[in-house]
Amino acid sequence: MLNTSAQEEQIQEQVDAIRKGKRNPSVIVIGAGMTGILMVIKLREAGITNVTILEKTANIGGTWRENTYPGVACDVPAHMYTYSFEPNPGWSHFFAEGAEIQQYFEHVANKYGVMNSVRFNEAVTDARFKNGKWWVKTSKGAALEADFLVAATGILHHPAYPDIEGLDSFKGEMFHTARWNHDVEIGPNTKVGVIGTGSTAAQFIPELVKTGAQVNVFQRTPQWLLPLPNFEISEKAKKRLKNSPFLTALARKTSIAFLEHFFTKAVTGHKVQRWLLETACKLNLRISIKDKTLRDKLTPNYRVGCKRVVINKTFYNGIQQPNAHLITEGIKRITEKGIVTKDANGNEQEHELDVLVLSTGFNPFNFMRPMNMIGREELHIDDAWSERIKAYRSLMLPNYPNFFLMLGPNTPIGNFSVIAMSEVQTDWVIKLMDRWRQGEYDEVEAPWESVNQFNAYVKEGLQGTAWVGGCQSWYLDADGDPILWPYTWQRWVDEMAEPKMQDLMTRQNETISQPTAAAEVV
Ligand code: NAP
């Protein structure tokens, strides 16, 4: 038998536990792409039910809703480019096409009831942290508040337009690849110009060539191509995969192992893998391009992997067709009629065009901007990042309590499935939120020391990577530092297993706990 005071204590403990267990935070997620969908599913699974997604457009899907150019496909194997909890034995190809991926996300969002949480056509214009909450304004004039704010805004979604004289003077049809204008007819004898030769261009150029159009490809820098074939998965194989979760899991694990132990290691400086990747790309160029002059034009002068390796088996064939023309003279200006190039001797030539496609990539450093974001002490996001774009563990920023930036700077982008990355980060975020739910803190943020320490740690590893191999790429920030993760995938996963509370700063009931090496290691 317990005495009265012990009984009272026990009851009080239970009441406290119930109260703590009942803390159910409100969460606003910005963006209903792959990460936003995942976040809602995982939050609900963890018992966090008060979740709203604000989506600027009329549909979910992010990248795969926006990119509809001909030939759009994912260059990460399809069975790996799926949520771990929702395998898809029905993928039609080894590398899935864009429309099929969009369908997959719509299927998942419907199946898990995500759509009910989304407010469509409502962009976040302002987000401000004040009095312990995030206050959010939207393009529809709504004002919302939440305990946590999650930016699931993606990376490659702000089209980069080239800074070329006369761009706006072109009188033909012109569009960026992420805004493909399907109303523009491209057929035999249409004169098309393409600026850019990255992963996107490599996918759609062969498709344009097939239409019989005269395709003029304006290449500033050649790319290394790894020729992985995109085979169709037969109905019989799909059936087998459907009937055997073991086989579906095996297909996924094999792809993960390939990327983890070959591709990721090759670009992060492991010698054997690097040699294999270099050899494969060089052989591909040597074998695929017969004409020496063309081959020379297509030969990069930087290390394989410095720019993101283009996974593609169709471009070299497409560019060798009689109606494809590779132009390597520099673009001088754009006119009403087309593009003027200038050769090494100073001779100018005008290439008349009906259609101009800008395959010039994205501005990856905007992240959640142009949103007007203001943290504690009136710290605007532009000021927080005035010197350099950085975040603690890619996710957290000083003076931005209870805010998480998914797929932020130094996530292992470029070498792996972004879905796998988002899953790891989502688990980390939910573990941290769980501490809030248990009443361990009211506000959590990463102080500058932790951000700087993380950045120094990352910078140390970048030296041996292919990304610092003497080329210009979207990986590099204004200082020329890649915003990527330089170590192995497994190391990243291990280090993200639990939030390290000793790195973070928490507040509760007006008290502040500063980070200290002596603090509890979780
Ligand atoms: P990108 O790799 O950044 O390529 C942009 C291209 O435009 C480059 O060839 C660049 O030349 C050229 N360019 C830019 N400004 C120019 C100018 N002023 N004059 C002449 N050329 C100019 O863009 P992307 O091809 O859209 O690919 C971006 C990323 O999207 C990829 O790296 C990849 O991560 C992702 N992506 C993925 C898939 C997939 O299957 N998962 C498919 C497509 C794209 P320089 O090289 O000289 O700068």
Coordinates of C-alpha atoms and ligand atoms in Angstrom, one line a residue:
M1 CA 0.0 0.0 0.0
L2 CA 1.2 3.5 -0.8
N3 CA 0.8 6.3 1.7
T4 CA -1.4 9.2 0.9
S5 CA 1.5 11.5 -0.1
A6 CA 3.0 8.9 -2.3
Q7 CA -0.4 8.3 -3.9
E8 CA -0.8 12.0 -4.5
E9 CA 2.6 12.2 -6.1
Q10 CA 1.8 9.2 -8.3
I11 CA -1.5 10.8 -9.4
Q12 CA 0.3 14.1 -10.1
E13 CA 2.8 12.3 -12.2
Q14 CA 0.1 10.6 -14.2
V15 CA -1.7 13.9 -14.6
D16 CA 1.5 15.5 -15.8
A17 CA 2.2 12.6 -18.2
I18 CA -1.3 12.9 -19.6
R19 CA -1.0 16.7 -19.9
K20 CA 2.4 16.3 -21.6
G21 CA 1.2 13.6 -23.9
K22 CA -1.7 15.8 -24.9
R23 CA 0.4 18.6 -26.3
N24 CA -0.6 18.4 -29.9
P25 CA 1.2 21.2 -31.8
S26 CA -0.2 23.0 -34.8
V27 CA 2.1 22.7 -37.8
I28 CA 2.1 24.6 -41.0
V29 CA 3.9 22.9 -43.9
I30 CA 4.8 25.1 -46.9
G31 CA 4.5 23.2 -50.2
A32 CA 2.7 20.0 -51.2
G33 CA 5.5 18.4 -53.2
M34 CA 7.1 15.1 -52.3
T35 CA 8.4 16.4 -48.9
G36 CA 5.2 18.1 -47.9
I37 CA 3.1 15.0 -48.6
L38 CA 5.6 12.9 -46.6
M39 CA 5.6 15.3 -43.7
V40 CA 1.9 15.3 -43.3
I41 CA 1.7 11.5 -43.4
K42 CA 4.5 11.1 -40.8
L43 CA 3.2 13.8 -38.5
R44 CA -0.2 12.2 -38.4
E45 CA 1.3 8.8 -37.8
A46 CA 3.2 10.3 -34.8
G47 CA -0.2 11.6 -33.5
I48 CA 0.3 15.2 -34.6
T49 CA -3.0 16.0 -36.3
N50 CA -3.3 19.8 -36.5
V51 CA -1.4 20.1 -39.8
T52 CA -2.1 22.5 -42.7
I53 CA -0.2 22.5 -46.0
L54 CA -0.1 25.8 -47.9
E55 CA 0.4 25.1 -51.6
K56 CA 0.9 27.9 -54.0
T57 CA -0.6 26.0 -57.0
A58 CA -3.8 24.0 -57.7
N59 CA -2.2 20.6 -57.3
I60 CA 0.3 18.6 -55.3
G61 CA 3.5 17.1 -56.9
G62 CA 6.1 20.0 -56.9
T63 CA 8.8 19.2 -59.4
W64 CA 6.8 16.5 -61.2
R65 CA 3.8 18.8 -61.5
E66 CA 5.9 21.6 -62.9
N67 CA 8.2 19.7 -65.3
T68 CA 6.3 18.3 -68.2
Y69 CA 8.9 18.7 -71.0
P70 CA 9.1 15.9 -73.5
G71 CA 11.1 12.9 -72.2
V72 CA 10.9 14.1 -68.6
A73 CA 12.0 11.2 -66.3
C74 CA 13.7 10.7 -63.1
D75 CA 17.3 9.5 -63.2
V76 CA 17.1 7.7 -59.9
P77 CA 15.8 4.1 -60.3
A78 CA 12.0 4.1 -59.8
H79 CA 11.9 1.4 -57.1
M80 CA 14.2 3.7 -55.1
Y81 CA 12.3 6.9 -56.0
T82 CA 9.4 5.8 -53.8
Y83 CA 8.4 6.3 -50.2
S84 CA 9.8 3.4 -48.2
F85 CA 6.3 2.8 -46.7
E86 CA 4.5 2.8 -50.1
P87 CA 6.3 0.6 -52.6
N88 CA 5.0 0.6 -56.2
P89 CA 5.4 -2.7 -57.9
G90 CA 3.7 -1.2 -61.0
W91 CA 6.5 1.1 -62.2
S92 CA 6.6 0.9 -66.0
H93 CA 10.3 1.6 -66.5
F94 CA 13.5 1.2 -64.6
F95 CA 13.6 5.1 -64.5
A96 CA 10.1 6.3 -64.2
E97 CA 8.7 9.0 -66.4
G98 CA 7.6 12.3 -65.0
A99 CA 3.8 11.8 -65.5
E100 CA 4.0 8.4 -63.8
I101 CA 5.8 9.9 -60.8
Q102 CA 3.1 12.6 -60.6
Q103 CA 0.4 9.9 -60.6
Y104 CA 2.3 8.0 -57.9
F105 CA 2.3 11.1 -55.6
E106 CA -1.4 11.8 -56.3
H107 CA -2.1 8.2 -55.4
V108 CA -0.2 8.4 -52.1
A109 CA -1.7 11.8 -51.2
N110 CA -5.2 10.4 -51.8
K111 CA -4.6 7.1 -50.1
Y112 CA -3.2 8.8 -46.9
G113 CA -5.8 11.5 -46.9
V114 CA -3.3 14.3 -47.4
M115 CA -5.5 16.3 -49.8
N116 CA -7.8 17.3 -46.9
S117 CA -4.9 19.1 -45.2
V118 CA -3.9 21.1 -48.3
R119 CA -5.0 24.7 -48.9
F120 CA -4.5 25.0 -52.7
N121 CA -3.6 28.2 -54.6
E122 CA -2.5 29.8 -51.4
A123 CA 1.2 30.9 -51.3
V124 CA 2.9 32.0 -48.2
T125 CA 3.8 35.6 -48.5
D126 CA 5.0 36.4 -45.0
A127 CA 6.1 34.2 -42.0
R128 CA 7.2 35.8 -38.8
F129 CA 8.1 34.3 -35.4
K130 CA 6.6 36.3 -32.6
N131 CA 5.5 35.5 -29.0
G132 CA 6.3 31.8 -29.3
K133 CA 4.5 31.2 -32.5
W134 CA 4.9 31.4 -36.3
W135 CA 2.4 33.9 -37.8
V136 CA 1.9 33.3 -41.5
K137 CA 0.2 35.4 -44.1
T138 CA -1.0 34.0 -47.4
S139 CA -1.6 35.3 -50.9
K140 CA -5.3 35.0 -50.2
G141 CA -5.0 37.4 -47.4
A142 CA -5.4 34.8 -44.7
A143 CA -3.5 35.0 -41.4
L144 CA -2.6 31.7 -39.7
E145 CA -0.6 30.8 -36.6
A146 CA 1.3 27.7 -35.7
D147 CA 3.7 26.2 -33.2
F148 CA 5.9 24.8 -35.9
L149 CA 6.7 25.9 -39.4
V150 CA 8.2 23.5 -42.0
A151 CA 9.4 24.7 -45.4
A152 CA 9.0 21.8 -47.8
T153 CA 9.6 24.2 -50.7
G154 CA 12.0 22.0 -52.7
I155 CA 15.3 23.0 -54.3
L156 CA 15.1 23.3 -58.1
H157 CA 11.9 25.2 -58.6
H158 CA 12.9 28.8 -59.4
P159 CA 13.7 28.8 -63.1
A160 CA 17.0 30.5 -63.9
Y161 CA 16.7 32.8 -67.0
P162 CA 20.0 33.5 -68.8
D163 CA 21.4 36.9 -68.6
I164 CA 21.8 37.4 -72.3
E165 CA 21.4 40.7 -74.1
G166 CA 18.1 41.0 -76.0
L167 CA 16.4 37.9 -74.4
D168 CA 13.1 39.7 -74.3
S169 CA 13.3 40.9 -77.9
F170 CA 12.8 37.5 -79.4
K171 CA 9.6 37.5 -81.4
G172 CA 9.1 33.7 -81.7
E173 CA 7.9 31.4 -79.0
M174 CA 10.1 31.2 -75.9
F175 CA 9.8 29.3 -72.7
H176 CA 11.8 27.7 -69.9
T177 CA 11.8 23.9 -69.6
A178 CA 10.0 24.1 -66.3
R179 CA 7.2 26.1 -68.0
W180 CA 7.0 24.0 -71.2
N181 CA 4.4 25.5 -73.5
H182 CA 2.6 22.5 -75.0
D183 CA 0.4 24.7 -77.2
V184 CA 3.5 25.5 -79.3
E185 CA 3.6 23.0 -82.1
I186 CA 7.0 21.6 -82.9
G187 CA 7.2 19.5 -86.0
P188 CA 9.2 18.9 -89.2
N189 CA 11.1 22.0 -90.2
T190 CA 10.3 24.0 -87.0
K191 CA 13.5 25.8 -86.2
V192 CA 14.1 25.3 -82.5
G193 CA 16.9 26.7 -80.5
V194 CA 17.9 25.2 -77.1
I195 CA 20.1 27.0 -74.7
G196 CA 21.8 24.6 -72.2
T197 CA 23.0 21.0 -72.2
G198 CA 22.3 19.8 -68.6
S199 CA 20.3 16.8 -67.4
T200 CA 17.0 18.4 -68.6
A201 CA 18.3 19.2 -72.1
A202 CA 19.7 15.7 -72.5
Q203 CA 16.3 14.2 -71.9
F204 CA 14.2 16.4 -74.2
I205 CA 16.6 17.1 -77.1
P206 CA 16.3 13.6 -78.5
E207 CA 12.5 13.9 -78.3
L208 CA 12.6 17.2 -80.2
V209 CA 14.9 15.6 -82.8
K210 CA 12.3 12.8 -83.3
T211 CA 9.7 15.4 -84.4
G212 CA 11.8 16.2 -87.4
A213 CA 12.4 19.8 -86.2
Q214 CA 15.7 21.5 -86.9
V215 CA 17.2 21.4 -83.4
N216 CA 20.0 23.9 -82.8
V217 CA 21.7 23.2 -79.4
F218 CA 23.7 26.0 -78.0
Q219 CA 26.2 24.4 -75.7
R220 CA 28.4 26.5 -73.4
T221 CA 30.0 23.6 -71.5
P222 CA 29.9 19.9 -72.4
Q223 CA 28.7 17.4 -69.9
W224 CA 29.8 13.9 -68.8
L225 CA 27.1 11.3 -69.5
L226 CA 26.6 8.0 -67.8
P227 CA 24.6 5.7 -70.2
L228 CA 22.3 3.7 -67.9
P229 CA 19.6 2.1 -70.0
N230 CA 15.9 2.7 -69.2
F231 CA 14.3 -0.6 -69.8
E232 CA 10.6 -1.3 -69.7
I233 CA 9.4 -3.5 -66.9
S234 CA 7.3 -6.3 -68.4
E235 CA 3.7 -7.0 -67.2
K236 CA 5.0 -10.4 -66.0
A237 CA 7.7 -8.8 -63.9
K238 CA 5.3 -6.3 -62.5
K239 CA 3.0 -9.1 -61.5
R240 CA 5.8 -10.9 -59.8
L241 CA 6.8 -7.8 -57.9
K242 CA 3.2 -7.2 -56.9
N243 CA 2.9 -10.7 -55.5
S244 CA 6.2 -10.6 -53.7
P245 CA 6.9 -7.7 -51.4
F246 CA 10.3 -9.4 -50.9
L247 CA 11.2 -8.9 -54.6
T248 CA 9.9 -5.3 -54.5
A249 CA 12.1 -4.6 -51.5
L250 CA 15.0 -6.3 -53.2
A251 CA 14.6 -4.1 -56.3
R252 CA 14.7 -1.1 -54.0
K253 CA 17.6 -2.3 -51.9
T254 CA 19.7 -3.1 -55.0
S255 CA 19.2 0.4 -56.4
I256 CA 20.1 1.9 -53.0
A257 CA 23.2 -0.2 -52.8
F258 CA 24.2 0.8 -56.4
L259 CA 23.9 4.5 -55.7
E260 CA 25.4 4.3 -52.2
H261 CA 28.4 2.2 -53.0
F262 CA 29.1 3.3 -56.6
F263 CA 27.7 6.7 -57.5
T264 CA 27.8 8.5 -54.2
K265 CA 31.3 7.2 -53.4
A266 CA 32.6 8.1 -56.9
V267 CA 31.7 11.7 -56.5
T268 CA 32.8 12.0 -52.9
G269 CA 36.4 11.0 -53.7
H270 CA 36.6 7.2 -53.3
K271 CA 39.3 6.2 -55.8
V272 CA 38.0 2.9 -57.2
Q273 CA 34.5 4.1 -57.7
R274 CA 35.8 7.4 -59.2
W275 CA 37.9 5.5 -61.7
L276 CA 35.0 3.3 -62.7
L277 CA 32.7 6.3 -63.2
E278 CA 35.3 8.2 -65.1
T279 CA 36.0 5.2 -67.3
A280 CA 32.3 4.5 -68.0
C281 CA 31.7 8.2 -69.0
K282 CA 34.8 8.4 -71.2
L283 CA 34.1 5.1 -72.9
N284 CA 30.5 6.2 -73.5
L285 CA 31.6 9.3 -75.3
R286 CA 34.3 7.4 -77.3
I287 CA 32.0 4.6 -78.4
S288 CA 28.8 6.7 -79.0
I289 CA 30.2 9.6 -81.0
K290 CA 31.8 8.5 -84.2
D291 CA 32.8 11.9 -85.6
K292 CA 36.0 13.2 -84.1
T293 CA 35.1 16.9 -84.5
L294 CA 31.8 16.4 -82.8
R295 CA 33.4 14.3 -80.1
D296 CA 35.9 17.0 -79.3
K297 CA 33.1 19.5 -79.0
L298 CA 31.3 17.2 -76.6
T299 CA 34.4 16.4 -74.4
P300 CA 34.4 18.2 -71.1
N301 CA 37.6 19.7 -69.8
Y302 CA 36.8 19.1 -66.1
R303 CA 36.6 16.0 -63.9
V304 CA 33.7 13.6 -64.1
G305 CA 31.2 14.4 -61.4
C306 CA 32.2 18.0 -61.0
K307 CA 28.9 19.0 -62.5
R308 CA 26.1 16.6 -61.8
V309 CA 26.7 13.5 -64.0
V310 CA 24.0 13.3 -66.6
I311 CA 22.4 9.9 -66.5
N312 CA 21.3 9.4 -70.1
K313 CA 21.4 7.0 -73.0
T314 CA 19.6 8.9 -75.7
F315 CA 21.3 12.3 -76.0
Y316 CA 24.4 11.2 -78.0
N317 CA 22.3 9.4 -80.5
G318 CA 19.9 12.4 -80.8
I319 CA 22.7 14.9 -81.3
Q320 CA 24.1 12.8 -84.2
Q321 CA 20.9 13.0 -86.2
P322 CA 21.0 15.1 -89.4
N323 CA 18.4 17.5 -88.0
A324 CA 20.4 18.2 -84.8
H325 CA 23.1 20.9 -84.8
L326 CA 25.5 21.4 -81.9
I327 CA 26.6 25.0 -81.8
T328 CA 29.6 25.8 -79.5
E329 CA 30.3 29.3 -80.6
G330 CA 29.4 31.7 -77.7
I331 CA 26.0 33.4 -77.7
K332 CA 26.5 37.1 -78.3
R333 CA 23.0 38.3 -78.1
I334 CA 19.4 37.4 -78.9
T335 CA 17.5 39.3 -81.5
E336 CA 13.9 39.4 -82.8
K337 CA 14.7 36.5 -85.1
G338 CA 17.0 34.3 -83.1
I339 CA 20.4 33.9 -81.6
V340 CA 23.6 35.6 -82.7
T341 CA 26.8 33.7 -82.0
K342 CA 30.4 34.9 -82.3
D343 CA 33.3 32.6 -83.1
A344 CA 36.9 32.7 -82.0
N345 CA 37.8 35.0 -85.0
G346 CA 35.1 37.5 -84.0
N347 CA 32.7 36.4 -86.9
E348 CA 29.1 36.8 -86.0
Q349 CA 26.3 34.5 -87.3
E350 CA 22.6 34.8 -86.8
H351 CA 20.7 31.6 -86.3
E352 CA 17.0 32.2 -87.1
L353 CA 14.6 30.4 -84.9
D354 CA 10.8 29.8 -84.5
V355 CA 11.0 28.5 -80.9
L356 CA 13.6 29.1 -78.2
V357 CA 13.8 26.7 -75.3
L358 CA 15.6 27.9 -72.2
S359 CA 17.1 24.8 -70.5
T360 CA 19.1 27.0 -68.2
G361 CA 18.4 25.3 -64.9
F362 CA 17.3 26.8 -61.6
N363 CA 18.3 29.1 -58.8
P364 CA 18.8 26.6 -56.1
F365 CA 19.8 29.1 -53.4
N366 CA 16.4 30.8 -53.1
F367 CA 15.0 27.9 -51.0
M368 CA 11.8 29.3 -49.4
R369 CA 12.4 32.8 -50.7
P370 CA 11.0 35.2 -52.0
M371 CA 8.8 34.6 -49.0
N372 CA 9.2 37.5 -46.5
M373 CA 10.6 35.5 -43.5
I374 CA 11.4 37.1 -40.2
G375 CA 12.7 35.3 -37.2
R376 CA 13.3 36.4 -33.6
E377 CA 14.9 39.8 -33.1
E378 CA 13.5 40.9 -36.5
L379 CA 16.1 38.8 -38.3
H380 CA 15.1 38.7 -42.0
I381 CA 16.1 35.6 -43.9
D382 CA 18.1 37.7 -46.4
D383 CA 20.1 39.1 -43.5
A384 CA 20.6 35.7 -41.9
W385 CA 22.0 34.5 -45.2
S386 CA 23.7 37.7 -46.3
E387 CA 27.2 36.3 -46.2
R388 CA 26.5 32.7 -46.9
I389 CA 23.6 30.3 -47.1
K390 CA 23.9 27.9 -44.3
A391 CA 21.9 25.9 -41.7
Y392 CA 22.5 23.6 -38.9
R393 CA 22.3 20.0 -40.2
S394 CA 20.7 21.6 -43.3
L395 CA 17.5 22.1 -41.3
M396 CA 17.7 24.8 -38.6
L397 CA 18.6 28.4 -38.4
P398 CA 19.6 30.8 -35.5
N399 CA 16.7 33.0 -34.5
Y400 CA 14.3 30.8 -36.3
P401 CA 12.8 28.7 -33.5
N402 CA 10.6 25.8 -34.3
F403 CA 11.4 26.2 -38.0
F404 CA 12.7 23.4 -40.3
L405 CA 14.0 23.8 -43.8
M406 CA 13.7 20.5 -45.5
L407 CA 16.4 19.6 -48.1
G408 CA 18.3 22.7 -47.0
P409 CA 22.0 23.5 -47.7
N410 CA 24.4 20.5 -47.5
T411 CA 21.7 17.8 -47.7
P412 CA 23.2 14.9 -49.8
I413 CA 21.5 16.2 -53.0
G414 CA 22.7 15.1 -56.4
N415 CA 23.8 11.6 -55.4
F416 CA 20.8 9.9 -54.0
S417 CA 17.1 9.7 -53.9
V418 CA 15.7 13.0 -52.5
I419 CA 12.8 10.9 -51.1
A420 CA 15.2 8.9 -48.9
M421 CA 16.7 12.2 -47.8
S422 CA 13.4 13.7 -46.9
E423 CA 12.4 10.5 -44.9
V424 CA 15.6 10.8 -42.8
Q425 CA 15.0 14.5 -42.2
T426 CA 11.3 14.0 -41.4
D427 CA 12.1 11.4 -38.8
W428 CA 14.6 13.8 -37.2
V429 CA 12.2 16.7 -37.2
I430 CA 9.4 14.6 -35.6
K431 CA 11.8 13.3 -32.9
L432 CA 12.5 16.9 -32.0
M433 CA 8.8 17.8 -32.1
D434 CA 8.2 14.9 -29.8
R435 CA 10.3 16.5 -27.2
W436 CA 8.1 19.6 -27.4
R437 CA 5.1 17.4 -27.0
Q438 CA 6.5 16.0 -23.8
G439 CA 7.0 19.5 -22.5
E440 CA 10.8 19.4 -22.7
Y441 CA 10.9 22.8 -24.4
D442 CA 8.7 25.4 -26.0
E443 CA 11.1 26.8 -28.5
V444 CA 14.1 25.2 -30.1
E445 CA 16.7 26.7 -32.5
A446 CA 20.2 26.2 -33.6
P447 CA 22.6 28.9 -32.4
W448 CA 25.3 30.3 -34.8
E449 CA 28.1 28.3 -33.1
S450 CA 26.3 25.1 -34.0
V451 CA 25.6 26.3 -37.6
N452 CA 29.3 27.3 -38.0
Q453 CA 30.6 24.1 -36.5
F454 CA 28.5 22.1 -38.9
N455 CA 29.6 24.2 -41.8
A456 CA 33.3 23.8 -40.9
Y457 CA 32.8 20.0 -40.6
V458 CA 31.2 19.9 -44.0
K459 CA 33.8 22.2 -45.6
E460 CA 36.6 19.9 -44.4
G461 CA 35.2 17.0 -46.3
L462 CA 34.5 18.9 -49.5
Q463 CA 38.2 19.1 -50.5
G464 CA 38.4 15.5 -51.8
T465 CA 35.2 15.6 -53.8
A466 CA 34.6 15.8 -57.5
W467 CA 32.6 19.0 -57.1
V468 CA 35.6 21.1 -56.6
G469 CA 37.1 19.8 -59.8
G470 CA 37.3 23.1 -61.6
C471 CA 33.9 23.6 -63.2
Q472 CA 31.0 25.9 -62.8
S473 CA 27.8 24.2 -61.5
W474 CA 24.6 24.9 -59.6
Y475 CA 26.2 23.1 -56.7
L476 CA 28.5 26.0 -55.9
D477 CA 27.5 29.0 -53.7
A478 CA 28.8 32.5 -54.2
D479 CA 32.1 31.5 -52.5
G480 CA 32.6 28.6 -54.8
D481 CA 31.8 26.0 -52.1
P482 CA 29.5 23.2 -53.0
I483 CA 26.3 23.1 -50.9
L484 CA 26.4 19.3 -50.7
W485 CA 27.2 16.6 -48.2
P486 CA 30.7 15.4 -48.8
Y487 CA 30.7 12.2 -46.8
T488 CA 29.0 8.8 -47.3
W489 CA 25.3 8.4 -47.3
Q490 CA 25.5 6.0 -44.3
R491 CA 27.4 8.6 -42.3
W492 CA 24.7 11.1 -43.0
V493 CA 22.0 8.6 -42.0
D494 CA 23.9 7.7 -38.8
E495 CA 24.5 11.3 -37.8
M496 CA 20.8 12.1 -38.4
A497 CA 19.5 9.3 -36.3
E498 CA 18.7 11.5 -33.3
P499 CA 18.7 15.3 -32.8
K500 CA 21.8 16.2 -30.7
M501 CA 20.2 18.4 -28.0
Q502 CA 23.7 19.7 -26.9
D503 CA 23.9 21.5 -30.3
L504 CA 20.6 23.2 -29.9
M505 CA 19.2 26.1 -27.8
T506 CA 15.9 25.6 -26.1
R507 CA 13.5 27.9 -24.2
Q508 CA 10.8 27.0 -21.7
N509 CA 8.8 29.1 -19.3
E510 CA 11.0 32.1 -20.0
T511 CA 14.2 30.2 -19.3
I512 CA 16.9 29.5 -21.9
S513 CA 19.1 26.5 -22.0
Q514 CA 22.3 27.3 -23.9
P515 CA 24.1 24.6 -25.8
T516 CA 26.9 23.1 -23.9
A517 CA 29.2 20.2 -24.4
A518 CA 28.2 18.9 -21.0
A519 CA 24.5 18.8 -22.0
E520 CA 22.8 15.4 -22.4
V521 CA 23.8 13.6 -25.5
V522 CA 20.8 12.1 -27.2
Ligands
NAP1 P1 21.6 22.7 -65.3 O1 22.2 21.4 -65.1 O2 21.9 23.8 -64.3 O3 22.0 23.1 -66.7 C1 21.8 24.4 -67.2 C2 22.4 24.6 -68.6 O4 22.2 25.9 -69.1 C3 23.9 24.3 -68.6 O5 24.3 23.7 -69.7 C4 24.5 25.8 -68.6 O6 25.7 25.9 -69.2 C5 23.4 26.4 -69.5 N1 23.3 27.9 -69.3 C6 22.9 28.6 -68.3 N2 23.0 29.9 -68.5 C7 23.5 30.0 -69.8 C8 23.8 31.1 -70.6 N3 23.7 32.4 -70.1 N4 24.4 30.9 -71.8 C9 24.5 29.6 -72.2 N5 24.2 28.5 -71.5 C10 23.7 28.7 -70.3 O7 20.0 22.6 -65.4 P2 19.1 21.4 -65.7 O8 19.5 20.6 -66.9 O9 17.7 21.9 -65.7 O10 19.3 20.4 -64.5 C11 19.3 21.0 -63.2 C12 19.2 19.8 -62.2 O11 17.9 19.3 -62.2 C13 20.1 18.6 -62.5 O12 21.4 18.8 -62.2 C14 19.4 17.6 -61.7 O13 19.7 17.7 -60.4 C15 17.9 18.0 -61.9 N6 17.3 17.2 -62.9 C16 17.0 16.0 -62.5 C17 16.5 15.1 -63.4 C18 16.2 13.8 -63.0 O14 16.0 12.9 -63.8 N7 16.2 13.5 -61.7 C19 16.2 15.6 -64.7 C20 16.4 16.9 -65.1 C21 17.0 17.7 -64.1 P3 27.0 25.8 -68.2 O15 27.2 24.3 -67.9 O16 28.1 26.4 -69.0 O17 26.8 26.6 -67.0

